[in-house]
Amino acid sequence: MKYVDGFVLAIPTKNREEYRKFAQEVSAVFKQHGALNVVECWGNDVPEGKITSFPMAVKCQPDETVVFSWVMWPSKEVRDLAHPKIMQDPGFDMEKNPMPFDGKRMIYGGFEMIVDE
């Protein structure tokens, strides 16, 4: 059964191109280790909520944009085997390729697919 890792981030709006390049490089590493695809979406209609919302979840500031992304895996087993390898992969070296955002405000989780139409 396919498996998805989902992410929501707040990216400084001025870093859009820098983030796109970062995400493209990191995507290649995920795919080398078995990911089926990686999708990165730059928010352009992400309303602020009254009780909860994407912007509230990541403490998005006025000069930031919400990004919603996911990595599709063939299965949770493939993903679980890949993660330690990804963390050791030279292409995922955060000192050489630092994240252009505050990773402490990123939310993420793993999800079983229950509908795939």
Short mmCIF file of C-alpha atoms in Angstrom, two decimals:
data_model
loop_
_atom_site.label_atom_id
_atom_site.label_comp_id
_atom_site.label_asym_id
_atom_site.label_seq_id
_atom_site.Cartn_x
_atom_site.Cartn_y
_atom_site.Cartn_z
CA MET A 1 0.00 0.00 0.00
CA LYS A 2 1.37 3.42 -0.94
CA TYR A 3 2.55 5.67 1.87
CA VAL A 4 2.87 9.47 2.06
CA ASP A 5 5.05 11.75 4.14
CA GLY A 6 3.37 15.16 4.34
CA PHE A 7 4.92 18.50 5.29
CA VAL A 8 3.75 22.07 5.93
CA LEU A 9 6.38 24.81 6.16
CA ALA A 10 6.67 28.58 6.41
CA ILE A 11 9.24 29.83 3.90
CA PRO A 12 10.49 33.42 3.74
CA THR A 13 8.79 34.68 0.58
CA LYS A 14 12.05 36.19 -0.66
CA ASN A 15 13.57 32.66 -0.56
CA ARG A 16 11.13 31.13 -3.05
CA GLU A 17 13.74 30.35 -5.71
CA GLU A 18 16.31 29.26 -3.14
CA TYR A 19 13.72 26.91 -1.60
CA ARG A 20 12.73 25.56 -5.03
CA LYS A 21 16.37 24.68 -5.75
CA PHE A 22 16.81 23.16 -2.27
CA ALA A 23 13.63 21.08 -2.68
CA GLN A 24 14.66 19.92 -6.14
CA GLU A 25 18.03 18.71 -4.84
CA VAL A 26 16.52 16.98 -1.82
CA SER A 27 13.81 15.43 -4.01
CA ALA A 28 16.49 13.70 -6.08
CA VAL A 29 17.87 12.12 -2.89
CA PHE A 30 14.42 10.86 -1.84
CA LYS A 31 13.87 9.37 -5.30
CA GLN A 32 17.30 7.69 -5.29
CA HIS A 33 16.18 5.90 -2.13
CA GLY A 34 12.83 4.70 -3.44
CA ALA A 35 10.36 7.59 -3.34
CA LEU A 36 7.91 7.49 -6.24
CA ASN A 37 7.55 11.26 -6.44
CA VAL A 38 7.97 14.47 -4.47
CA VAL A 39 5.55 17.40 -4.74
CA GLU A 40 6.20 20.95 -3.50
CA CYS A 41 3.36 23.49 -3.55
CA TRP A 42 3.83 27.24 -2.95
CA GLY A 43 0.77 28.69 -1.21
CA ASN A 44 -1.22 31.41 -2.93
CA ASP A 45 -4.69 30.94 -1.38
CA VAL A 46 -4.02 29.88 2.20
CA PRO A 47 -6.40 31.72 4.53
CA GLU A 48 -5.61 32.53 8.14
CA GLY A 49 -8.05 30.70 10.40
CA LYS A 50 -9.77 31.73 13.60
CA ILE A 51 -9.16 28.47 15.45
CA THR A 52 -6.66 26.63 13.24
CA SER A 53 -5.13 26.91 9.78
CA PHE A 54 -1.98 26.12 7.83
CA PRO A 55 -0.51 29.57 8.61
CA MET A 56 -1.26 29.21 12.31
CA ALA A 57 0.16 25.68 12.44
CA VAL A 58 3.58 26.85 11.23
CA LYS A 59 3.45 30.33 12.84
CA CYS A 60 3.68 31.92 9.41
CA GLN A 61 4.90 35.52 9.54
CA PRO A 62 3.75 38.31 7.17
CA ASP A 63 6.93 38.00 5.10
CA GLU A 64 6.56 34.21 4.72
CA THR A 65 4.56 31.86 2.50
CA VAL A 66 3.08 28.49 3.44
CA VAL A 67 4.43 25.51 1.50
CA PHE A 68 2.58 22.20 1.41
CA SER A 69 4.54 19.19 0.21
CA TRP A 70 4.54 15.42 0.19
CA VAL A 71 6.69 12.45 -0.69
CA MET A 72 4.96 9.37 -2.11
CA TRP A 73 6.45 5.98 -1.30
CA PRO A 74 5.53 2.52 -2.62
CA SER A 75 4.98 1.43 1.01
CA LYS A 76 5.75 2.34 4.60
CA GLU A 77 8.36 -0.40 4.64
CA VAL A 78 10.26 1.18 1.73
CA ARG A 79 10.05 4.56 3.44
CA ASP A 80 11.24 3.18 6.79
CA LEU A 81 14.24 1.51 5.13
CA ALA A 82 15.04 4.65 3.12
CA HIS A 83 14.99 7.24 5.92
CA PRO A 84 18.26 6.22 7.65
CA LYS A 85 19.98 6.03 4.25
CA ILE A 86 18.66 9.47 3.28
CA MET A 87 19.98 10.99 6.51
CA GLN A 88 23.45 9.62 5.65
CA ASP A 89 23.33 10.55 1.96
CA PRO A 90 25.84 13.29 0.99
CA GLY A 91 23.08 14.98 -1.04
CA PHE A 92 21.11 15.49 2.18
CA ASP A 93 23.98 17.18 4.04
CA MET A 94 22.31 20.19 5.69
CA GLU A 95 25.67 21.85 6.33
CA LYS A 96 26.45 21.92 2.60
CA ASN A 97 22.83 22.50 1.54
CA PRO A 98 21.16 24.31 4.49
CA MET A 99 17.39 24.56 4.70
CA PRO A 100 16.28 28.06 3.64
CA PHE A 101 13.59 28.11 6.36
CA ASP A 102 13.07 27.54 10.09
CA GLY A 103 12.84 23.77 10.39
CA LYS A 104 11.57 24.01 13.97
CA ARG A 105 8.22 25.30 12.66
CA MET A 106 7.80 22.55 10.06
CA ILE A 107 4.99 20.09 10.73
CA TYR A 108 5.10 16.64 9.19
CA GLY A 109 3.69 13.18 9.44
CA GLY A 110 3.37 9.84 7.71
CA PHE A 111 0.06 8.72 6.27
CA GLU A 112 -1.41 5.51 4.86
CA MET A 113 -3.33 6.12 1.65
CA ILE A 114 -6.96 5.07 1.94
CA VAL A 115 -8.22 6.57 -1.36
CA ASP A 116 -6.13 7.01 -4.51
CA GLU A 117 -8.37 7.90 -7.46
#
